[in-house]
């Protein structure tokens, strides 16, 4: 009997794969790697460009419940925060306390539904001040995930130190990479992703 594994990826433009001419982003690449490794799955990309975590919190569950039926092995991969920390009118679009509360509530509802969650850190961009805010949120998200017993892949700093990623986003709009950058993002996440698919209760190694 083939396991009915279903995974919803929720979050912002990086989840949606904006900028990727292959229209895969890191999420599509992870799904492809799972299939290539012999782990068939049904993959749903529910990323929305410019969406912040408050907007995500309001809509994610209704969209996921249609795709994650009872009796299936249901997973949710979450990545948000870049739009929260963008400055508009002299302040972040979403206060950091609200961002943390939104993440905690999403994880709480995932757990109550009997699904499994994984969180991927928001990636860096070319703006050092913005990255400083993202780094602070990254630390707080790590704490929230630890409290919720959900794996958190701290990809922000490794990507910030990744010359291929940084060159690729600089060549574009300063935020979104092309295919090469998304390849780097997916390669960073892939070992942890495949382990989580095989055993969601496993303790994942730290992303480096």
Backbone as a ProteinNet text record, in pm:
[ID]
protein_1_A
[PRIMARY]
XXXXXXXXXXXXXXXXXXXXXXXXXXXXXXXXXXXXXXXXXXXXXXXXXXXXXXXXXXXXXXXXXXXXXXXXXXXXXXXXXXXXXXXXXXXXXXXXXXXXXXXXXXXXXXXXXXXXXXXXXXXXXXXXXXXXXXXXXXXXXXXXXXXXXXXXXXXXXXXXXXXXXXXXXXXXXXXXXXXXXXXXXXXXXXXXXXXXXXXXXXXXXXXX
[TERTIARY]
83.5	0	87.8	64.2	140.8	85.5	173.5	133.6	82.8	-32.7	-89.9	-30	86.3	156.4	120.7	69.6	30.4	97.6	154.2	229.1	181.9	141.8	109.3	223.9	272.4	371.9	299.5	310.4	239.2	337.6	306.6	393.6	391.6	507.2	514.7	575.9	635.2	678	789.2	873.9	981.4	924.3	814.9	744.5	685.3	627.1	565.5	669.6	796	901.7	911.8	875.1	884.5	1028.9	1045.8	1177.3	1238.6	1181.3	1237.4	1181.5	1263.5	1211.2	1159.7	1199.6	1148.7	1016.2	973.9	845.1	836.9	948	953.1	980	1070.1	1112.4	1178.6	1206	1266.8	1166	1038.9	937.7	919.8	907.8	894	1015.7	1133.4	1256.1	1259.4	1210.8	1207.1	1110.4	995.7	900.3	962.3	1034.1	1098.8	1205.6	1279.7	1382.9	1320.5	1206.2	1139.8	1098.7	1039.9	998.6	1118.8	1227.7	1348.9	1409.4	1387.9	1441.1	1348	1240.1	1149.1	1038.6	1013.1	906.6	798.2	700.5	594.1	510.5	463.5	380.8	294	188.2	107.2	147.4	188.3	250.3	159.6	132.8	50.7	130.7	148.1	216	110.7	106.6	6.7	72.4	185.6	253.3	184.7	187.3	127.3	227.6	253.8	349.7	300.1	391.5	370.8	285.6	246.8	165.2	249.1	194.3	262	201.3	257.8	215.9	75.1	30.2	-107.2	-206.7	-176.6	-261.9	-256.5	-138.7	-124.6	-206.9	-197.9	-273	-422.4	-472.9	-616.2	-665.7	-578.8	-629.6	-575.6	-464.4	-394.3	-477.7	-549.1	-614	-726.6	-807.1	-916.6	-864.1	-749.5	-692.7	-630.4	-567.7	-502	-602.2	-708.4	-800.7	-868.3	-880.7	-937.2	-841.3	-713.6	-610	-549.2	-581.4	-522.8	-634.2	-677.6	-793.5	-759.1	-860.5	-843.9	-795	-703.7	-649.8	-521.4	-487.2	-361.3	-253	-128.5	-15.2	-1.1	-46.8	-64.1	45.7	112.1	223.3	200.6	256.2	250.8	391	442.9	572.2	544.8	597.9	565.8	692	680.5	792	736	760.7	708.2	802.1	784.9	863.1	930.2	964.2	1030.8	939.1	813.1	720.7	684.2	683.3	658.7	762.3	886.9	998	1032	959	975.6	924.7	997.9	954.6	856.9	743.6	647.4	599.7	600.8	561.3	643.3	772.1	864	864.9	796.2	795.6	770.3	801.6	776.5	627.8	598.8	458.8	386.6	458.2	400.5	498.4	448.7	533.2	587.8	709.7	774.1	695.8	636.3	556	436.9	376.3	263.2	309.9	426.1	480.8	499.6	555.2	578.8	446.2	349.1	218.2	150.3	165.8	106.7	167.5	299.3	365.1	321.2	315.6	275.7	133.8	44.6	-94.4	-106.2	-33.1	-35.7	13.3	122.1	175.9	78.5	10.8	-86.5	-199.1	-250.6	-359.8	-315.1	-194	-141.8	-141.5	-92.6	-85.6	-225.6	-319.5	-456.3	-524.7	-490.2	-549.2	-486.5	-380.7	-314.6	-219.3	-179.1	-84.9	56.5	155.3	294.5	342.4	419.1	467.5	618.9	669.8	809.9	813.2	906.6	918.8	1055.9	1055.6	1178.2	1199.5	1318.4	1349.1	1332.9	1295	1288.6	1428.2	1445.7	1579.9	1624.2	1755	1808.4	1790.1	1810.2	1807.1	1930.3	1933.3	2053	2057.6	1951.8	1943	1991.7	2105.8	2163.5	2073.6	2009	1920.4	1801.1	1745.9	1634.6	1681	1798.8	1851.4	1871.4	1907.9	1920.3	1787.9	1679.8	1547.2	1508	1543.1	1513.6	1591.7	1715.2	1796	1736.1	1686.6	1621.5	1494.3	1415.7	1294.1	1328.4	1433.3	1480	1504.7	1570.1	1597.2	1467.8	1374.6	1247.4	1163.9	1166.9	1096.3	1155.8	1286.8	1350.7	1298.5	1281.1	1229.7	1085.3	1004.1	863.7	855.4	936.5	933.4	982.1	1080.7	1127.6	1017.5	945.5	834.8	722.7	701.4	595.3	642	769.6	828.1	813	838.2	833.2	972.1	1018.3	1151.4	1157.4	1268.4	1290.2	1423.7	1420.3	1541.8	1594.3	1704.2	1758.6	1845.2	1778	1847.1	1891.6	1847.5	1876.6	2026.7	2098.5	2240.8	2322.5	2298.1	2372.8	2354.3	2232.7	2211.7	2278.7	2281.3	2348.3	2498.3	2552.7	2695.2	2720.3	2613.4	2623.1	2640.1	2758	2787.1	2698.2	2661.6	2576.8	2438.6	2381.8	2251.5	2257.7	2357.4	2364.8	2388.6	2470	2490.5	2363.1	2290.9	2171.6	2061.2	2042.1	1937.4	1979.1	2110.3	2158.3	2138.9	2145.6	2126.3	1979.5	1889.8	1747	1692.3	1589	1524.3	1576.6	1682.3	1738.8	1678.5	1573.7	1506.1	1500.7	1449.7	1418.7	1530.5	1574	1675.9	1613.6	1700.4	1656.5	1673	1683.9	1692.5	1815	1927	2050.3	2037.4	1980	1961.9	1866.4	1756.9	1662.3	1724.7	1813.6	1887	1966.1	2031.6	2110.2	2021.4	1909.8	1815.9	1767.9	1724.1	1672.2	1780.4	1901.5	2010.1	2041.6	2030.2	2053	1949.3	1825.2	1714.9	1697.6	1740.5	1702.6	1732.2	1852	1876.4	1780.4	1749.5	1660.4	1516	1478.7	1345.7	1321.8	1416.9	1399.9	1394.1	1473.6	1469.3	1334.9	1283.2	1153.5	1040.2	1046.8	943.5	944.9	1064.8	1077.1	1034.8	1064.4	1034.8	1011.7	885.1	858.1	892.9	907	942.7	1091.4	1171.2	1316.1	1368.9	1481.8	1546.7	1640.2	1605.1	1681.8	1809.6	1917.2	2039.7	2023.3	2107.8	2102.5	2149.7	2076.8	2118.4	2244.8	2346	2471.1	2512.2
-119.4	0	125.4	218.4	341.2	442	497.6	596.3	722.5	772.7	895.4	1014.1	1058.9	1169.9	1298.4	1396.3	1523.8	1637.4	1730.8	1840.5	1972.5	2063.6	2200.5	2292.1	2370.7	2473.8	2607.5	2675.9	2802.1	2913.7	3033.9	3146.4	3249.2	3312	3430.2	3398.3	3499.8	3486.4	3385	3363.7	3265.3	3124	3101.6	2973.5	2958.2	3066.1	3063.5	3050.1	3083.1	3071.1	3189.6	3307.8	3428.3	3448.2	3477.6	3499.6	3377.7	3261	3137.4	3109.5	3110.8	3082.8	2940.2	2851.1	2714	2698.7	2806.7	2808.1	2699.5	2674.7	2572.5	2632.3	2730.3	2780.6	2670.6	2698.2	2593.8	2485.6	2521.9	2422.9	2317.5	2359.9	2264.4	2175.6	2232.5	2153.2	2048	2082.5	1983	1869.7	1904	1799.6	1707.5	1765	1684.1	1593.5	1644.2	1561.8	1444.7	1467.7	1358.6	1248.1	1286.2	1187.9	1111.8	1183.6	1119.6	1023.1	1050.4	964.6	847	834	722.9	749.5	876.9	914.3	991.3	920.2	990	1075.1	1188.7	1276.4	1360.9	1415.3	1515.6	1650.4	1741.2	1866.8	1983.7	2071	2189	2314	2403.4	2529.9	2637.8	2689.6	2788.8	2921.1	2952.3	3078.1	3195.5	3312	3434.3	3548.2	3613	3723.5	3841	3900.6	4016	3984.5	3861.3	3828	3831.7	3890.3	3888.1	3779.2	3760.5	3647.1	3664.1	3787.4	3810.2	3767	3800.6	3757.7	3606.2	3549.2	3403.8	3334.2	3384.8	3325.4	3322.5	3423.6	3433.6	3334.6	3287	3208.6	3067.6	3035.1	2910.3	2786.1	2785.2	2661.4	2618.9	2716.4	2683.7	2626.7	2676.9	2626.9	2488.4	2466.9	2337.5	2226.1	2255.9	2148.7	2085.9	2160.4	2104.5	2006	2017.6	1939.8	1831.2	1833	1738.9	1657.2	1549.6	1474.1	1379.7	1343.8	1243.5	1113.7	1047.5	921.4	934.7	1057.6	1080.7	1121.5	1110.1	1161.8	1308.2	1398.1	1538.7	1625.5	1702.7	1788	1931.4	2025.2	2167.3	2224.9	2285.4	2354.2	2503.6	2576.6	2718.1	2801.9	2911.6	3006	3145.8	3232.9	3369.4	3458.9	3590.2	3682.9	3794.4	3770.2	3875.3	3996.3	3972.4	4083.9	4149.7	4072.6	4131.5	4238.8	4211	4296.6	4405.7	4412.8	4522.4	4652	4759.8	4890.3	4953.9	4996.9	5077.7	5188.6	5311.1	5426.8	5436.6	5402	5421.5	5314.2	5203.1	5095.3	4961.1	4851	4719.8	4698.5	4623.8	4597.2	4521.8	4434.6	4360.3	4368.4	4407	4412.2	4273.1	4266.8	4136.9	4051.2	4113.5	4035.5	3970.3	4043.5	3988.6	3877.4	3895.8	3790.7	3660.8	3672.4	3554.9	3491.6	3574.7	3522.2	3451.7	3506.1	3442.9	3305.1	3296	3167.1	3066.6	3111.8	3022.2	2970.2	3056.3	3015.3	2918.1	2942.4	2848.6	2710.8	2708	2579.9	2511.1	2589.8	2531.2	2463.6	2531	2473.8	2353.4	2357	2239.1	2118.3	2138.7	2029.5	1980.6	2072.2	2033.2	1955.5	1984	1911.7	1773.9	1745.3	1616.7	1610.1	1727.2	1734.4	1755.8	1743.4	1768	1896.3	1977	2105.1	2109.4	2180.5	2218.9	2367	2441.6	2584.6	2611.1	2689.8	2730.2	2878.8	2916.4	3055.9	3146.2	3272.7	3367.8	3397.5	3396.7	3413.9	3560.2	3583.5	3719.6	3786.9	3917.6	3996.7	4087.4	4188.2	4271.7	4389.2	4409.1	4522.4	4478.3	4530	4486.9	4520.4	4637	4674.3	4579.6	4547.1	4451.4	4314.3	4272.4	4144.1	4141.6	4256.1	4261.6	4233.8	4288.4	4261.5	4115.5	4062	3921	3828.8	3862.8	3780.3	3776	3890.6	3894.1	3809.2	3818	3737.3	3589.6	3557.6	3419.9	3357.5	3431.6	3381.5	3357.7	3448.4	3433.1	3319.1	3302.8	3189.6	3057	3051.9	2929.5	2893.7	2993.9	2970.4	2920.9	2982.1	2940.5	2795.3	2759.4	2622.8	2522	2560.9	2472.3	2446.6	2551.1	2536.4	2450.4	2460.1	2383.4	2245.3	2212.7	2084.8	2063.6	2171.9	2166.4	2194.6	2119.7	2145.9	2281.5	2352.1	2483.4	2482.4	2508.8	2507.8	2650.9	2678	2813.4	2844.5	2868.5	2887	3030.3	3124.7	3265.8	3293.8	3260.5	3293.5	3215	3084.8	3013.8	3074.8	3120.4	3182.6	3319.5	3388.6	3519.1	3504.8	3391.2	3364	3290.2	3262	3187.7	3286.7	3287.6	3385.9	3367.9	3244.8	3220.2	3281.3	3257.2	3316	3467.8	3527.1	3672.3	3735.3	3673.7	3726.1	3715.2	3607	3584.6	3683	3710.1	3806.6	3948.2	3978.7	4111	4133.6	4028.5	4039.5	4058.8	4031	4046.8	4170.4	4150.4	4264.2	4290.1	4217.8	4235	4142.1	4072.7	3979.3	3838.2	3828.4	3697.4	3650	3526	3471.2	3416.9	3373.4	3294.9	3147.8	3067	2922.1	2882.7	2948.8	2912.5	2935.5	3048.3	3076.2	2979.8	2949.9	2852.8	2713.6	2680.8	2554.4	2549.6	2660.3	2666.5	2653.5	2722.6	2717	2573.3	2510.4	2373.7	2275.4	2291.9	2201.2	2212.2	2332.3	2353.8	2280.6	2281.9	2223.6	2073.7	2023.9	1889.5	1777	1768.8	1655.6	1654.1	1771.4	1782.3	1752.9	1799.5	1773.5	1624.6	1554.7	1411.9	1331.6	1370.7	1303.9	1325.1	1447	1479.2	1402	1386.8	1308.9	1163.7	1110.3	970.7	951.2	1050.4	1038.6	1177.9	1224	1360.4	1382.8	1277.1	1290.2	1291.7	1280.4	1275.4	1413.8	1415.6	1540.8	1578.4	1685	1723.8	1796	1773.7	1848.1	1994.6	2076.8	2219.9	2247.1	2334.3	2374.5	2457.6	2424.6	2500.6	2534.7
0	0	0	-93.4	-101.8	-2	79	176.8	107.8	152.5	97.4	172.4	127.9	190.8	116.7	192	132.9	209.1	134.1	194.7	137.4	226.5	187.8	227.9	133.7	161	168.9	282.5	300.6	332.4	285.5	313.6	202.4	181.1	96.1	-40.1	-104.6	-243.6	-264.1	-163.1	-177.6	-182.1	-111.1	-120.2	-260.4	-311.1	-444.3	-555.4	-524.3	-624.8	-718.1	-669.4	-752.2	-798.4	-924.7	-983	-1049.8	-1026.5	-1080.4	-1219.7	-1324.1	-1457.9	-1473.4	-1382.1	-1385.7	-1311.1	-1242.6	-1171.3	-1064.2	-996.3	-891.6	-754	-746.6	-615.9	-534.9	-407.6	-325.1	-289.9	-278.3	-240.2	-347.9	-473.2	-582.3	-597	-572.4	-578.9	-468.7	-350.3	-242.4	-275.5	-331.6	-370.6	-475	-571	-674.3	-615	-516.8	-452.9	-377.7	-315.4	-244.5	-340.6	-451.9	-552	-605.8	-632.8	-684.1	-582.7	-452.4	-346.5	-315.7	-392.9	-373.1	-273.4	-243.2	-150.9	-226.4	-282	-355	-260.7	-311.7	-229.7	-319.8	-262	-328.9	-271.1	-359.4	-320.1	-357.7	-261.1	-285.3	-249.7	-345.5	-319.1	-296.3	-173.2	-134.7	-96.2	-160.2	-134.1	-202.1	-135.3	-189.3	-178.3	-288.8	-290.7	-205.6	-128.7	-40.6	82.7	101.2	217.5	344.2	449.8	579.7	667.3	786.5	870.3	926.2	943.2	990	883.6	758.9	648.6	631.2	647.8	639.1	747.1	867.8	979.5	951.1	880.5	855	750.2	664.2	550	538.5	605	574.8	605.3	718.9	763.5	669.6	625.7	534.6	403.9	357.9	233.7	251.4	365.8	388.9	416.3	487.8	525.5	403.9	295.3	172.2	105.7	139.4	72.2	160.8	289.3	384.6	449	383.6	430.3	545.2	619.3	724.3	662.5	731.9	684.3	605.8	564.1	493.6	593.3	551.6	628.1	588.9	675.9	639.6	701.1	615.8	659.2	611.9	689.4	653.9	670.8	565.1	569.6	564.4	661.3	681.2	662.7	587.6	576.7	556.6	652.1	648.7	728.1	713.2	794.3	716.6	589.6	512.3	496.3	463.7	446.3	579.8	686.7	818.8	851.2	818.1	859.5	758.7	648.5	553.9	615.4	595.3	644.2	545.4	599.3	524.7	617.7	568.7	649.6	777.5	765.9	876.3	982.6	958.8	1058.3	989.5	1058.1	997.8	970.4	866.2	831.9	943.3	1013.4	1125.8	1242.8	1359.3	1478.9	1511.1	1561.6	1584.9	1684.2	1786.1	1880.9	1811.1	1717.9	1643.2	1549.5	1488.2	1402.2	1479.4	1599.5	1683.4	1724.6	1762.6	1801.4	1684.7	1565.1	1447	1422.3	1432.4	1412.4	1518.7	1643.2	1751.7	1730.1	1683.3	1662.2	1545.3	1438.7	1326.2	1370.4	1445.4	1492.6	1587.7	1670.4	1763	1686.7	1583.5	1507.4	1424.1	1370.2	1299.2	1392.4	1512.8	1610.5	1646.8	1668.3	1704.6	1592.7	1469.6	1357.3	1338.4	1411.7	1397.2	1279.7	1227.3	1117.6	1172.2	1085.4	1122.3	1055.9	1131.2	1079.2	1074.4	976.2	968.8	931.6	991	962.5	900.5	793.2	724.9	749.2	791.6	823.5	702.1	724.9	613.5	560.1	427.7	370.5	370	350.8	348.2	212.4	212.7	90.3	87.6	1.8	-12.2	85.9	162.7	255.4	393.5	438	565.3	683.6	680.6	790.9	798.7	684.3	680.6	730.4	689.8	735.9	886.9	944.7	1090	1158.4	1104.7	1160.8	1139.2	1022	995.4	1088.3	1115.8	1205	1345	1392.4	1523.9	1523.5	1416.5	1406.8	1394.8	1323.4	1309.4	1447.1	1534.7	1669.8	1746.2	1733.5	1804.4	1747.1	1614.9	1554	1602.3	1616.3	1665.5	1803.9	1889.5	2024.3	2020.3	1934.8	1921.8	1876	1778.7	1726.7	1830.6	1908.6	2014.1	2116.1	2153	2247.8	2190.6	2060.2	1993.9	1950.9	1973.8	1933.1	1783.1	1707.4	1560.9	1506.2	1408	1352.1	1284	1306.1	1247.1	1174.9	1045.7	964.4	953.6	1024.2	1034.3	912.1	801.5	673.8	649.9	733.2	704.7	698.6	804.2	808.8	706.3	689.1	584	444.9	414.3	283.4	276.1	387.5	389.7	363	402	379.2	247.8	175	49.6	-66.2	-127.6	-231.9	-354.7	-383.9	-501.2	-479.2	-361.3	-328.3	-334	-267.2	-258.7	-395.6	-479.5	-614.5	-697.2	-681.6	-762.7	-727	-598.4	-563.2	-601	-592.3	-631.8	-781.5	-858.5	-1003	-1040.1	-945.2	-969.8	-900.8	-819.8	-754.3	-613.3	-574.1	-441	-337.7	-374.1	-283.8	-341.3	-463	-519.4	-611.7	-595.6	-685.2	-812.5	-902.7	-1016.5	-984.6	-1086.7	-1067.2	-985.3	-1008.6	-938.1	-788.1	-750.2	-608.4	-541.4	-608.4	-551.8	-542.5	-635.9	-625	-494.2	-460.4	-337.3	-214.2	-214.4	-101.4	-82.2	-190.2	-180.2	-137	-187.8	-149.8	-1.2	53.5	196.1	281	235	311.5	289.2	174.4	130	228.9	289.1	380.8	499.3	549.5	665.3	624.9	507.9	452.5	432.7	372.1	345.6	475.1	574.1	703.6	770.4	762	823.3	756.3	624.9	556.6	602.9	621.3	662.5	806.7	891.8	1034.1	1091.2	1095	1142.1	1288	1363.8	1504.8	1530.4	1423.3	1440.8	1478.7	1546.3	1581.5	1467.4	1397.1	1280.6	1321.4	1248.1	1275.7	1241.8	1298.4	1272.7	1130.3	1059.4	925.7	936.1	857.6	857.1	714.2
[MASK]
++++++++++++++++++++++++++++++++++++++++++++++++++++++++++++++++++++++++++++++++++++++++++++++++++++++++++++++++++++++++++++++++++++++++++++++++++++++++++++++++++++++++++++++++++++++++++++++++++++++++++++++++

